[in-house]
mmCIF file of C-alpha atoms in Angstrom:
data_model
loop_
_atom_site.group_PDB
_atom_site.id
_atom_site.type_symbol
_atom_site.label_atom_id
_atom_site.label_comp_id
_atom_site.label_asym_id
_atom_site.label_seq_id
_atom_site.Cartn_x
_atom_site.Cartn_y
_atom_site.Cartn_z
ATOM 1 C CA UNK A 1408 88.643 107.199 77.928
ATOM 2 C CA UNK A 1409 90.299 103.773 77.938
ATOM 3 C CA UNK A 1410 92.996 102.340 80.659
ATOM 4 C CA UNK A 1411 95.725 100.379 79.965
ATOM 5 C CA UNK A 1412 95.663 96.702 80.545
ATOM 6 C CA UNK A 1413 98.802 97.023 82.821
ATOM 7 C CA UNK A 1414 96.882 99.022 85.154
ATOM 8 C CA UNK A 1415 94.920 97.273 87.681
ATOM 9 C CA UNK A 1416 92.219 98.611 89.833
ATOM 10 C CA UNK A 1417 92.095 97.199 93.406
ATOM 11 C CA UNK A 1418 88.348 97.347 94.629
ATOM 12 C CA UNK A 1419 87.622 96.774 97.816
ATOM 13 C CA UNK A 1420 84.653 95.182 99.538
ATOM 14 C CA UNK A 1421 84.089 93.765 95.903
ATOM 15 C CA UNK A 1422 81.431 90.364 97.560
ATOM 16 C CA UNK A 1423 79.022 93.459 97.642
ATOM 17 C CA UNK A 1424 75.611 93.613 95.811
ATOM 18 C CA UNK A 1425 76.986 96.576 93.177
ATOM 19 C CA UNK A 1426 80.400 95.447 92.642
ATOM 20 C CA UNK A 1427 79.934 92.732 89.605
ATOM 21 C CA UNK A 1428 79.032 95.883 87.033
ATOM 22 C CA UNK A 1429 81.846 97.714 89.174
ATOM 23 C CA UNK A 1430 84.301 95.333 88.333
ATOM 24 C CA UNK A 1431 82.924 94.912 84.627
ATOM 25 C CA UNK A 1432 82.491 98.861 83.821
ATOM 26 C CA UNK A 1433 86.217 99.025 84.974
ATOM 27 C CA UNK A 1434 86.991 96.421 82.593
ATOM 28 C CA UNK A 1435 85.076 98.112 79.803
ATOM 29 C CA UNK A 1436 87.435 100.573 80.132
ATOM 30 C CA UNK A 1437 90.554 98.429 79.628
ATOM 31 C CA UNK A 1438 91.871 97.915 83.460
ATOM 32 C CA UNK A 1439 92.656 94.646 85.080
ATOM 33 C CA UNK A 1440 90.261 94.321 88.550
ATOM 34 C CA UNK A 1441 91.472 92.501 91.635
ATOM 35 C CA UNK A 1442 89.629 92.371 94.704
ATOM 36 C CA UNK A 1443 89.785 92.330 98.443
ATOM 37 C CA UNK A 1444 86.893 91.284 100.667
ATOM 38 C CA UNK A 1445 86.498 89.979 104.599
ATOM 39 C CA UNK A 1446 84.961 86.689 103.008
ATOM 40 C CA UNK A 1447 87.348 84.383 101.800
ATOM 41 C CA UNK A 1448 84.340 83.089 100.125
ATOM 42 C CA UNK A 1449 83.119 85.779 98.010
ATOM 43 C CA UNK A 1450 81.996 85.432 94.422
ATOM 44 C CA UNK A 1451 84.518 88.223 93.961
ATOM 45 C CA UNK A 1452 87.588 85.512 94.743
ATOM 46 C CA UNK A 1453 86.262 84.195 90.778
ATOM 47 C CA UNK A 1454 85.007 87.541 89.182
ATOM 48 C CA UNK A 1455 88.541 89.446 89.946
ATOM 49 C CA UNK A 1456 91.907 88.710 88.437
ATOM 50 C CA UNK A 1457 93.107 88.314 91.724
ATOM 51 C CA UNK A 1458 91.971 87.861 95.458
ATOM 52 C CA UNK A 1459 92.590 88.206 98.589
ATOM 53 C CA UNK A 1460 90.462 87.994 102.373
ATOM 54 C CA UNK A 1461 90.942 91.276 104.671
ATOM 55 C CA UNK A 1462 89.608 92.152 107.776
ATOM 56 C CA UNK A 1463 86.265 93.785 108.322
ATOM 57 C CA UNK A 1464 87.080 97.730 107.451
ATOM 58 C CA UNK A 1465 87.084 98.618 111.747
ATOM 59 C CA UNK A 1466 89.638 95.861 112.306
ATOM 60 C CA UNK A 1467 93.163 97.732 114.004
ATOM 61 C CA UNK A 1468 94.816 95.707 111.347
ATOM 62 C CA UNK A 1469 92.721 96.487 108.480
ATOM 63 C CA UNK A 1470 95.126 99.035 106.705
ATOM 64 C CA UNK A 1471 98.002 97.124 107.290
ATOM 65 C CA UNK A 1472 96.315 93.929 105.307
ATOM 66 C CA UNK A 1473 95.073 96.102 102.618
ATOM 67 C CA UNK A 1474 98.775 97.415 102.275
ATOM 68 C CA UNK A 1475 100.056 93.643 102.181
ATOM 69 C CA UNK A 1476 97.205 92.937 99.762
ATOM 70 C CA UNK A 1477 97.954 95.893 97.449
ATOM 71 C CA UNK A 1478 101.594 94.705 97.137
ATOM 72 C CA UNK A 1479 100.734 91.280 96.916
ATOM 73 C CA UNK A 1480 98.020 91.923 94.352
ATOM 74 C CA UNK A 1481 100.260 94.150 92.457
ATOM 75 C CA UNK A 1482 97.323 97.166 92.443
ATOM 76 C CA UNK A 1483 97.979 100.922 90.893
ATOM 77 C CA UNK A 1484 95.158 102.172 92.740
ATOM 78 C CA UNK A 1485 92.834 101.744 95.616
ATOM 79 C CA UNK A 1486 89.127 102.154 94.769
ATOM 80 C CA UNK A 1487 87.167 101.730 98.258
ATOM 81 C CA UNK A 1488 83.778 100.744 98.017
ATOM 82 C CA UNK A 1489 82.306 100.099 101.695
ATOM 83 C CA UNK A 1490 81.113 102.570 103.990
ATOM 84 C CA UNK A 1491 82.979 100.522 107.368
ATOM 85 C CA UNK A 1492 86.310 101.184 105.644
ATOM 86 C CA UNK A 1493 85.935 105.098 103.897
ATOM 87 C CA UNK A 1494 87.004 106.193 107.709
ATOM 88 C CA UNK A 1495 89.836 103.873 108.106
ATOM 89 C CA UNK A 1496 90.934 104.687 104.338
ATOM 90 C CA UNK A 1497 90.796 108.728 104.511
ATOM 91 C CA UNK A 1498 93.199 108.671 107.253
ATOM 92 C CA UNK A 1499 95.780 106.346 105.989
ATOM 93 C CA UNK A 1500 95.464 107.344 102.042
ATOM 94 C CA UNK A 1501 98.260 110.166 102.100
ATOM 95 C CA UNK A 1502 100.814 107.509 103.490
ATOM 96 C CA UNK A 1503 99.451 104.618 101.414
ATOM 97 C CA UNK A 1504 101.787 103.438 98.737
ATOM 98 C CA UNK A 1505 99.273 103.838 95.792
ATOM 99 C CA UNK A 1506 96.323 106.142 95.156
ATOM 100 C CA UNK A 1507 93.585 105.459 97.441
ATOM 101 C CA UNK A 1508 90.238 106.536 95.666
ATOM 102 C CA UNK A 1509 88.547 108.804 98.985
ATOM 103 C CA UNK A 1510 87.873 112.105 100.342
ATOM 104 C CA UNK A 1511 90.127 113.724 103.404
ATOM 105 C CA UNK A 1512 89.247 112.963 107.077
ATOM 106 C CA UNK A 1513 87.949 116.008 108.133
ATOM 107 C CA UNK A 1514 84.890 115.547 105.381
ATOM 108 C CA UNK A 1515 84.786 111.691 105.505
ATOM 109 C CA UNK A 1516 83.768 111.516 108.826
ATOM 110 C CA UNK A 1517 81.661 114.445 108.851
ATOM 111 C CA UNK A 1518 79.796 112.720 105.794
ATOM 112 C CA UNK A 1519 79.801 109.280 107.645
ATOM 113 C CA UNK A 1520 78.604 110.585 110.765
ATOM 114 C CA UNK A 1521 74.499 111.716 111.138
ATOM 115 C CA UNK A 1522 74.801 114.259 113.704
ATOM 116 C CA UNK A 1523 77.688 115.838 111.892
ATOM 117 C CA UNK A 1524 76.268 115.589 108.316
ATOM 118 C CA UNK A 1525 73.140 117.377 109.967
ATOM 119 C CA UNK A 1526 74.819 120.188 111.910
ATOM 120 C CA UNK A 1527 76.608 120.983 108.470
ATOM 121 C CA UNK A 1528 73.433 121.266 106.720
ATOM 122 C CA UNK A 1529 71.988 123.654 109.108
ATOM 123 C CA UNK A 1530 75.146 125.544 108.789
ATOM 124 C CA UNK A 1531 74.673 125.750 104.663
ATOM 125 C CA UNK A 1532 71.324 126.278 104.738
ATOM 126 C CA UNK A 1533 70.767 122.455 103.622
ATOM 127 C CA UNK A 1534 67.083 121.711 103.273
ATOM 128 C CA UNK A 1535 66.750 118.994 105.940
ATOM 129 C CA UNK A 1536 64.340 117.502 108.503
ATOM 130 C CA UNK A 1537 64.352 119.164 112.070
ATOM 131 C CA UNK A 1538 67.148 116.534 113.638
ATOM 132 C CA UNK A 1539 67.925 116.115 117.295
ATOM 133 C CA UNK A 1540 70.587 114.065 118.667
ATOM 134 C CA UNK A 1541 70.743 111.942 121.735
ATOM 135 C CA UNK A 1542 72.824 110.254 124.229
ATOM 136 C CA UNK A 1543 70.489 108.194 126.373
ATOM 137 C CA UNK A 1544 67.346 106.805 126.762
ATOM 138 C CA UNK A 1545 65.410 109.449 128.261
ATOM 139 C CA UNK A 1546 66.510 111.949 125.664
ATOM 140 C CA UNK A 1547 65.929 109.426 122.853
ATOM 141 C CA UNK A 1548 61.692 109.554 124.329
ATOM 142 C CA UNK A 1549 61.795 113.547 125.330
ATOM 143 C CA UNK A 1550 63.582 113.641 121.604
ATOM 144 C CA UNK A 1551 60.269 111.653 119.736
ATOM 145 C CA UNK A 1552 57.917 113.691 121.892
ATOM 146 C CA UNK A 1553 58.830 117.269 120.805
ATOM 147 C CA UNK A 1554 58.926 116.056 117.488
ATOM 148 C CA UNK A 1555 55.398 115.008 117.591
ATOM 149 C CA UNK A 1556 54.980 111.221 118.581
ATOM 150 C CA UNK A 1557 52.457 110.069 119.062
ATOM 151 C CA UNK A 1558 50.249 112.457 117.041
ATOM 152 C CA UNK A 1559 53.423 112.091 114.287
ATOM 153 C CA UNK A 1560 55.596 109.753 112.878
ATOM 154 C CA UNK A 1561 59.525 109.829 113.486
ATOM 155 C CA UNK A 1562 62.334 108.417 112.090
ATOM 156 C CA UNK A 1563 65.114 107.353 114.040
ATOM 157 C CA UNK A 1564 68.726 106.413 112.859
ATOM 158 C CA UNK A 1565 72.119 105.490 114.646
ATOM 159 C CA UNK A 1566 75.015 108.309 114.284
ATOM 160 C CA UNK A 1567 77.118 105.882 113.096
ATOM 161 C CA UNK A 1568 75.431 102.907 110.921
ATOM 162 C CA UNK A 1569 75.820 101.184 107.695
ATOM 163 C CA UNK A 1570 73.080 99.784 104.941
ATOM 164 C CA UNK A 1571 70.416 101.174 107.396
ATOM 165 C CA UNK A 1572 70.696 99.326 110.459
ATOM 166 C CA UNK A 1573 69.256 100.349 113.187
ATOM 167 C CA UNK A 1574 67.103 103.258 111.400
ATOM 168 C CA UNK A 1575 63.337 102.778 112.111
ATOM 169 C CA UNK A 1576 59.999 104.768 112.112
ATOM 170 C CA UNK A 1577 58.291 105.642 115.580
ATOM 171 C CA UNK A 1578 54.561 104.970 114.974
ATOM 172 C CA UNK A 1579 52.228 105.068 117.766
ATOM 173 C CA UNK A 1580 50.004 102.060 117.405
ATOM 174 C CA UNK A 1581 52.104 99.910 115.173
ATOM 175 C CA UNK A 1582 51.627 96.228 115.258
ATOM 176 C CA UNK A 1583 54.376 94.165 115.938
ATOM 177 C CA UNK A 1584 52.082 91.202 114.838
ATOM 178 C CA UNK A 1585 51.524 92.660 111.457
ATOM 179 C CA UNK A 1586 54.769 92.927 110.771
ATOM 180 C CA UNK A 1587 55.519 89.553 111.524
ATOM 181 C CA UNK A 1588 52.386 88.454 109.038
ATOM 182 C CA UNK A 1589 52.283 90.849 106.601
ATOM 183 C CA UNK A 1590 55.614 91.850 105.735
ATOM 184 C CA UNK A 1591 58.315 90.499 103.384
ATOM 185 C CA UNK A 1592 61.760 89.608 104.695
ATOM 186 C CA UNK A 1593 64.279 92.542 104.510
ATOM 187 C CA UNK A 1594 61.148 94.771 105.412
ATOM 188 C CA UNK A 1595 60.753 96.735 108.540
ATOM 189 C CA UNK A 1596 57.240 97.465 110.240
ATOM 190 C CA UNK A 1597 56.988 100.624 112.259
ATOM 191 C CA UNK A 1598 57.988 100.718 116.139
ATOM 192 C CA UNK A 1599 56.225 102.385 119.128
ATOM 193 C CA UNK A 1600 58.806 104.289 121.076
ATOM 194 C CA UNK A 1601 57.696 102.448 124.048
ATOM 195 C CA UNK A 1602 58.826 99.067 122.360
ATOM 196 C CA UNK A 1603 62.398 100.649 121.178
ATOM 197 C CA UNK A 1604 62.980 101.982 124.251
ATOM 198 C CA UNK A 1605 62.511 98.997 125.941
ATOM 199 C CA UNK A 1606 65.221 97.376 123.376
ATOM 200 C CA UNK A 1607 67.558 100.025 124.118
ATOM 201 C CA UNK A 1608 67.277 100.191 127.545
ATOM 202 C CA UNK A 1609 68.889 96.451 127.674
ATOM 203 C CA UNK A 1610 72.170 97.688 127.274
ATOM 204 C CA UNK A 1611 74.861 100.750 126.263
ATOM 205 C CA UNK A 1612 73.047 103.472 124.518
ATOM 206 C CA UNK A 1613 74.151 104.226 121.048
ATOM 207 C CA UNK A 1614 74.452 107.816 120.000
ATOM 208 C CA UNK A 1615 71.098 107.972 117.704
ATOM 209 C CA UNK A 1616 69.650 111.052 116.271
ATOM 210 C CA UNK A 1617 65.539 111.655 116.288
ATOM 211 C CA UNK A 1618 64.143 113.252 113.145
ATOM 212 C CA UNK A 1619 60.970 114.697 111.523
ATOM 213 C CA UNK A 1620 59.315 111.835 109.305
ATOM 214 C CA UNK A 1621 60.123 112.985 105.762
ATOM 215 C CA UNK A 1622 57.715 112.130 103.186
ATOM 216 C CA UNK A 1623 58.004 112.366 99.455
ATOM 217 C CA UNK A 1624 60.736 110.819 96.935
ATOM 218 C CA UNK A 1625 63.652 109.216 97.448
ATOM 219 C CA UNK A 1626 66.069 111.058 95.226
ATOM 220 C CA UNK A 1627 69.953 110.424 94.715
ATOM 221 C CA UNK A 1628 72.780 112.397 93.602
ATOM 222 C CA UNK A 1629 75.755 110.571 92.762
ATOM 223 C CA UNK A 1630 78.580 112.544 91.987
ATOM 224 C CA UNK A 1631 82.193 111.670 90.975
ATOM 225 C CA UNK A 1632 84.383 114.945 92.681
ATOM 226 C CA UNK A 1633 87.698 116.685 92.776
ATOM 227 C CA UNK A 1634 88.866 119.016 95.540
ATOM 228 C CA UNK A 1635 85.414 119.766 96.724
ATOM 229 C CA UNK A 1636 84.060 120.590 92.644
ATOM 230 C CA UNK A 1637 81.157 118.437 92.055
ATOM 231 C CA UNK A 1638 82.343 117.578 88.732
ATOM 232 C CA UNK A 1639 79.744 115.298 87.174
ATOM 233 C CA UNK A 1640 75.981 114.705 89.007
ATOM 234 C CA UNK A 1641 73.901 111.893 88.039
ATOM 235 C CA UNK A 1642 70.636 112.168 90.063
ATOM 236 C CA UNK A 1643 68.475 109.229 90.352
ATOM 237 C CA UNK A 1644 65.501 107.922 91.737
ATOM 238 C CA UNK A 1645 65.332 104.985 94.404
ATOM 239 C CA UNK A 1646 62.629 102.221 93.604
ATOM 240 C CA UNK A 1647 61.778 99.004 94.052
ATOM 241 C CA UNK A 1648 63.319 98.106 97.384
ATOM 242 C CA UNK A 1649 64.228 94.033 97.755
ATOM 243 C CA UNK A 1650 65.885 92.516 100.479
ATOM 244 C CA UNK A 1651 67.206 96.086 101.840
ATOM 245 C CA UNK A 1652 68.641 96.785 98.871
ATOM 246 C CA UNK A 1653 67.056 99.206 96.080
ATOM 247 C CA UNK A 1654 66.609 97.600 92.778
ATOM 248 C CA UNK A 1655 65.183 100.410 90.270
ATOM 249 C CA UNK A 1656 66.466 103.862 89.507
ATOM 250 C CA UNK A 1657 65.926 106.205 86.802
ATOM 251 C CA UNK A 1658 67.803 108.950 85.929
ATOM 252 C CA UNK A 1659 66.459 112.491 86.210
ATOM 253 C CA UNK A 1660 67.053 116.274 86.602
ATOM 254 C CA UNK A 1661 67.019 118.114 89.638
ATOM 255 C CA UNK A 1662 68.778 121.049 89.803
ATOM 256 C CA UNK A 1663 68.145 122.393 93.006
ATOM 257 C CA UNK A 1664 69.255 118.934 94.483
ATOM 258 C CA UNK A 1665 72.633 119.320 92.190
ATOM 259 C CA UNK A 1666 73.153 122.788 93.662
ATOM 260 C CA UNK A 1667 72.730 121.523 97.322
ATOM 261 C CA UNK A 1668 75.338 119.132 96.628
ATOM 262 C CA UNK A 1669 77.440 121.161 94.950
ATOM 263 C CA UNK A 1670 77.298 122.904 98.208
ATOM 264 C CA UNK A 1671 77.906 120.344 100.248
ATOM 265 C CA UNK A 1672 80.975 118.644 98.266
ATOM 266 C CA UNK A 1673 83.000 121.923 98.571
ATOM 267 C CA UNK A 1674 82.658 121.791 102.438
ATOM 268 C CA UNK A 1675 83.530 118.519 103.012
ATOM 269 C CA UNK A 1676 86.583 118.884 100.536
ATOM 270 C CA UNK A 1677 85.285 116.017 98.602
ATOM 271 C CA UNK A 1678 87.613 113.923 96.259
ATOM 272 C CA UNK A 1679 86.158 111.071 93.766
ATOM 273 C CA UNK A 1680 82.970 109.949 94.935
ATOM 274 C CA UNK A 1681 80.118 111.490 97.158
ATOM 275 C CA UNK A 1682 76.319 110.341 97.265
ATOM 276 C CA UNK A 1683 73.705 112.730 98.334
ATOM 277 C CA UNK A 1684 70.351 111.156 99.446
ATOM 278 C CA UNK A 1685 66.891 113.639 99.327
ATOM 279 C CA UNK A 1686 63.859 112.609 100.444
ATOM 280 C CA UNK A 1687 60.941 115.404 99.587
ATOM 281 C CA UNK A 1688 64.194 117.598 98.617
ATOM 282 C CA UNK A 1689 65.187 117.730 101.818
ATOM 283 C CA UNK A 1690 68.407 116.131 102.761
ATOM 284 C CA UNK A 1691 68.527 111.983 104.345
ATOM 285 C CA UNK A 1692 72.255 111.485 103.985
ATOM 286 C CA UNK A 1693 75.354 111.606 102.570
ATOM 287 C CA UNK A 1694 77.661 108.481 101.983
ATOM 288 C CA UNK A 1695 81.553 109.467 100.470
ATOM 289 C CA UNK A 1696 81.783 106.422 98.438
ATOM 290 C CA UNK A 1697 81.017 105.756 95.278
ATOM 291 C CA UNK A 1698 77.121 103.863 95.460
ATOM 292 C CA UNK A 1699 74.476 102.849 92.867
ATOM 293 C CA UNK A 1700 75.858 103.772 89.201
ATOM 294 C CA UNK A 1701 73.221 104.599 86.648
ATOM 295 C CA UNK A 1702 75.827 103.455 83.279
ATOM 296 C CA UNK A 1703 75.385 106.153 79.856
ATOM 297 C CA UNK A 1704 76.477 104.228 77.060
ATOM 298 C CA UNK A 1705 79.343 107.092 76.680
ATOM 299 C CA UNK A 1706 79.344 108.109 80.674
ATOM 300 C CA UNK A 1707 81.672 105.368 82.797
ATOM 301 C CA UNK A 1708 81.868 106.878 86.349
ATOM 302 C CA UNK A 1709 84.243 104.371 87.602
ATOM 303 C CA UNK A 1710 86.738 104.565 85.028
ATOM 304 C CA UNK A 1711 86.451 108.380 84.794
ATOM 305 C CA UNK A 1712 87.051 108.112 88.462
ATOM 306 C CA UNK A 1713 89.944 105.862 88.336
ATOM 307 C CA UNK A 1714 91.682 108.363 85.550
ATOM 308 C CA UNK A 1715 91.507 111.612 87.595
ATOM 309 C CA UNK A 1716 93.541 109.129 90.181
ATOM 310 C CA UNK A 1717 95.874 108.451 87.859
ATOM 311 C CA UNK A 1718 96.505 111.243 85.900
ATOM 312 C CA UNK A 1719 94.592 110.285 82.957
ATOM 313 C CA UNK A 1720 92.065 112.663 82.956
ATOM 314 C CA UNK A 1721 91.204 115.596 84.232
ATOM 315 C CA UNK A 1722 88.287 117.879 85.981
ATOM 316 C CA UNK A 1723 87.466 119.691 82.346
ATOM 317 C CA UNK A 1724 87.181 116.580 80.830
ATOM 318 C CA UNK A 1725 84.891 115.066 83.213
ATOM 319 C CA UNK A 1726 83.100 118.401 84.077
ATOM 320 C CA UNK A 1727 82.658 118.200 79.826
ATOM 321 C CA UNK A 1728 80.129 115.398 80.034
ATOM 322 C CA UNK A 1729 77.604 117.396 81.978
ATOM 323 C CA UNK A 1730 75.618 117.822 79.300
ATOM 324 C CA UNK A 1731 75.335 114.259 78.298
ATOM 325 C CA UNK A 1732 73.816 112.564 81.223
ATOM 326 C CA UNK A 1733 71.068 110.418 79.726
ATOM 327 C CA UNK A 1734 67.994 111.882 81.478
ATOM 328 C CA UNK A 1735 64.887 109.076 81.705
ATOM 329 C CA UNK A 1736 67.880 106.126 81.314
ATOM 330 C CA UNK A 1737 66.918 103.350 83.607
ATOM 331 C CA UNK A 1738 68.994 100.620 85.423
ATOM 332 C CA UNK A 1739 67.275 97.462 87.190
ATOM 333 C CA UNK A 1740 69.608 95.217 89.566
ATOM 334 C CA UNK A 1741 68.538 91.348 89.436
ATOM 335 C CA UNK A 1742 69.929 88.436 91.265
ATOM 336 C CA UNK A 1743 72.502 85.780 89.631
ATOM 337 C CA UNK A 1744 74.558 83.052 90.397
ATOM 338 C CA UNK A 1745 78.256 81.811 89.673
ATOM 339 C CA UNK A 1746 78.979 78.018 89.897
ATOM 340 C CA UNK A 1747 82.565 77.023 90.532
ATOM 341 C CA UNK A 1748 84.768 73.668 91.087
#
């Protein structure tokens, strides 16, 4: 499938880590690529035809600026990229002058939200770990304790969070002081609950859920969807984590993971991208954007995406290249540089 050169793809958020082969996959496919991100000083202000700054995605005036920036930047289409804005975007993308590349509200936030995401799985019969959410501190501790600490290991995680912040493993005995020797930066060692508790206590109490301690794989399935189908799964694993950010994925088959969701894309009503994180083959997340791309030398996710927003293409022809996801196809991610002036 090719684009035309007249039409041009805004992507948002496009300073972040994954948008350079974004922005040149979308190319690939014949459409001009401008770009919006909060950093004036983005690399993405050279790599796009076209830039312009924008609030952070939670700003009031965020949708306003991206509806300035779409005129000004003369985009056919929205393509979203950052977790902070899918929210913002699912509730103004029926009124927005162009297509906006995101799901509906009612699934967006249920995807973006933890407690949510996790009451819906227990409603499908999702494989997940045992979750409990909390509200304050002594909750957050009674929370850890039925869950085993300190015999076990728990993960924590805010409801509401972004690139991992704030999620952390409960491990009695844990040494702060190894952490501080032993590990690289962008690493996290493991917490006691006494010393996140006393963090927490320092202030307002964000909503956080407590959960088993999964072990076993990380495994991905990213999915380009279209009124809740999940049209075309590309399950991956995660490896090879640098600076918070996962480096090495390979793509494999996992059909039980496909089927939960399969599952889980028809309840949230899920339009263009969803990503579906296992961990064991039990569910850790789902994010409604599009995330890491594993890129078939005949498979272009983005642009595929792009056409069912513009009329292009549609479901059967993206459903058609099922069969021909590359299975053992590997993608590494490696640091560059881009000198200007």
């Amino acid at each position: 499938m090719a684009g035309s050169p007249a039409a041009r793809v805004l992507v948002t958020a496009a300073g972040a880590p994954g948008c350079p082969r974004l922005i040149r996959a979308l190319r690939e496919a014949g459409y001009g690529v401008v770009g919006t991100d909060m950093n004036p000083r983005s690399a993405a202000a050279q790599q796009c035809d076209a830039f312009a700054a924008v609030p952070p995605g939670d700003d009031p005036g965020f949708v306003d600026a991206m509806r300035r920036a779409t005129a000004e930047l003369e985009a056919d289409v929205v393509f979203p990229t950052s977790s902070s804005e899918v929210v913002a975007w699912s509730h103004a993308r029926d009124a927005f002058p162009v297509p906006v590349m995101v799901g509906p509200p009612a699934g967006v936030e249920a995807a973006s939200d933890k407690g949510a995401t996790f009451a819906l799985a227990d409603r499908l019969g999702i494989p997940h770990p045992r979750t409990i959410q909390v509200e304050d501190v002594d909750a957050f501790a009674a929370a850890a304790r039925e869950l085993g600490y300190p015999a076990r290991r728990v993960a924590i995680k805010p409801t509401q969070a972004k690139g991992s912040r704030g999620m952390r493993i409960l491990e009695a005995g844990s040494s702060r002081r190894d952490g501080l020797l032993k590990l690289r930066p962008g690493e996290h060692a493991p917490e006691t609950l006494e010393g996140v508790i006393e963090i927490l206590a320092g202030g307002p109490f964000p909503p956080y859920i407590v959960q088993e301690y999964l072990a076993g794989p990380e495994e991905t399935v990213d999915a380009i969807c279209w009124r809740g189908e999940l049209l075309l799964p590309m399950t991956r694993t995660r490896e090879a984590i640098r600076a918070g950010l996962a480096m090495d994925f390979t793509l494999i088959d996992r059909p039980q993971e496909v089927a939960h969701s399969a599952t889980l894309a028809e309840a949230l009503g899920t339009d263009y991208f969803l990503s579906v994180q296992f961990k064991g083959g039990r569910l850790m997340e789902i994010n409604p954007r599009v995330s890491t791309i594993v890129y078939a030398p005949d498979i272009n996710p983005p642009a595929l995406a792009v056409g069912l927003a513009l009329g292009r293409c549609d479901a059967d022809s993206v459903r058609a290249l099922r069969d021909r996801v590359p299975i053992g196809r590997r993608a590494i991610r490696y640091f560059d540089q881009l000198e200007i002036g």
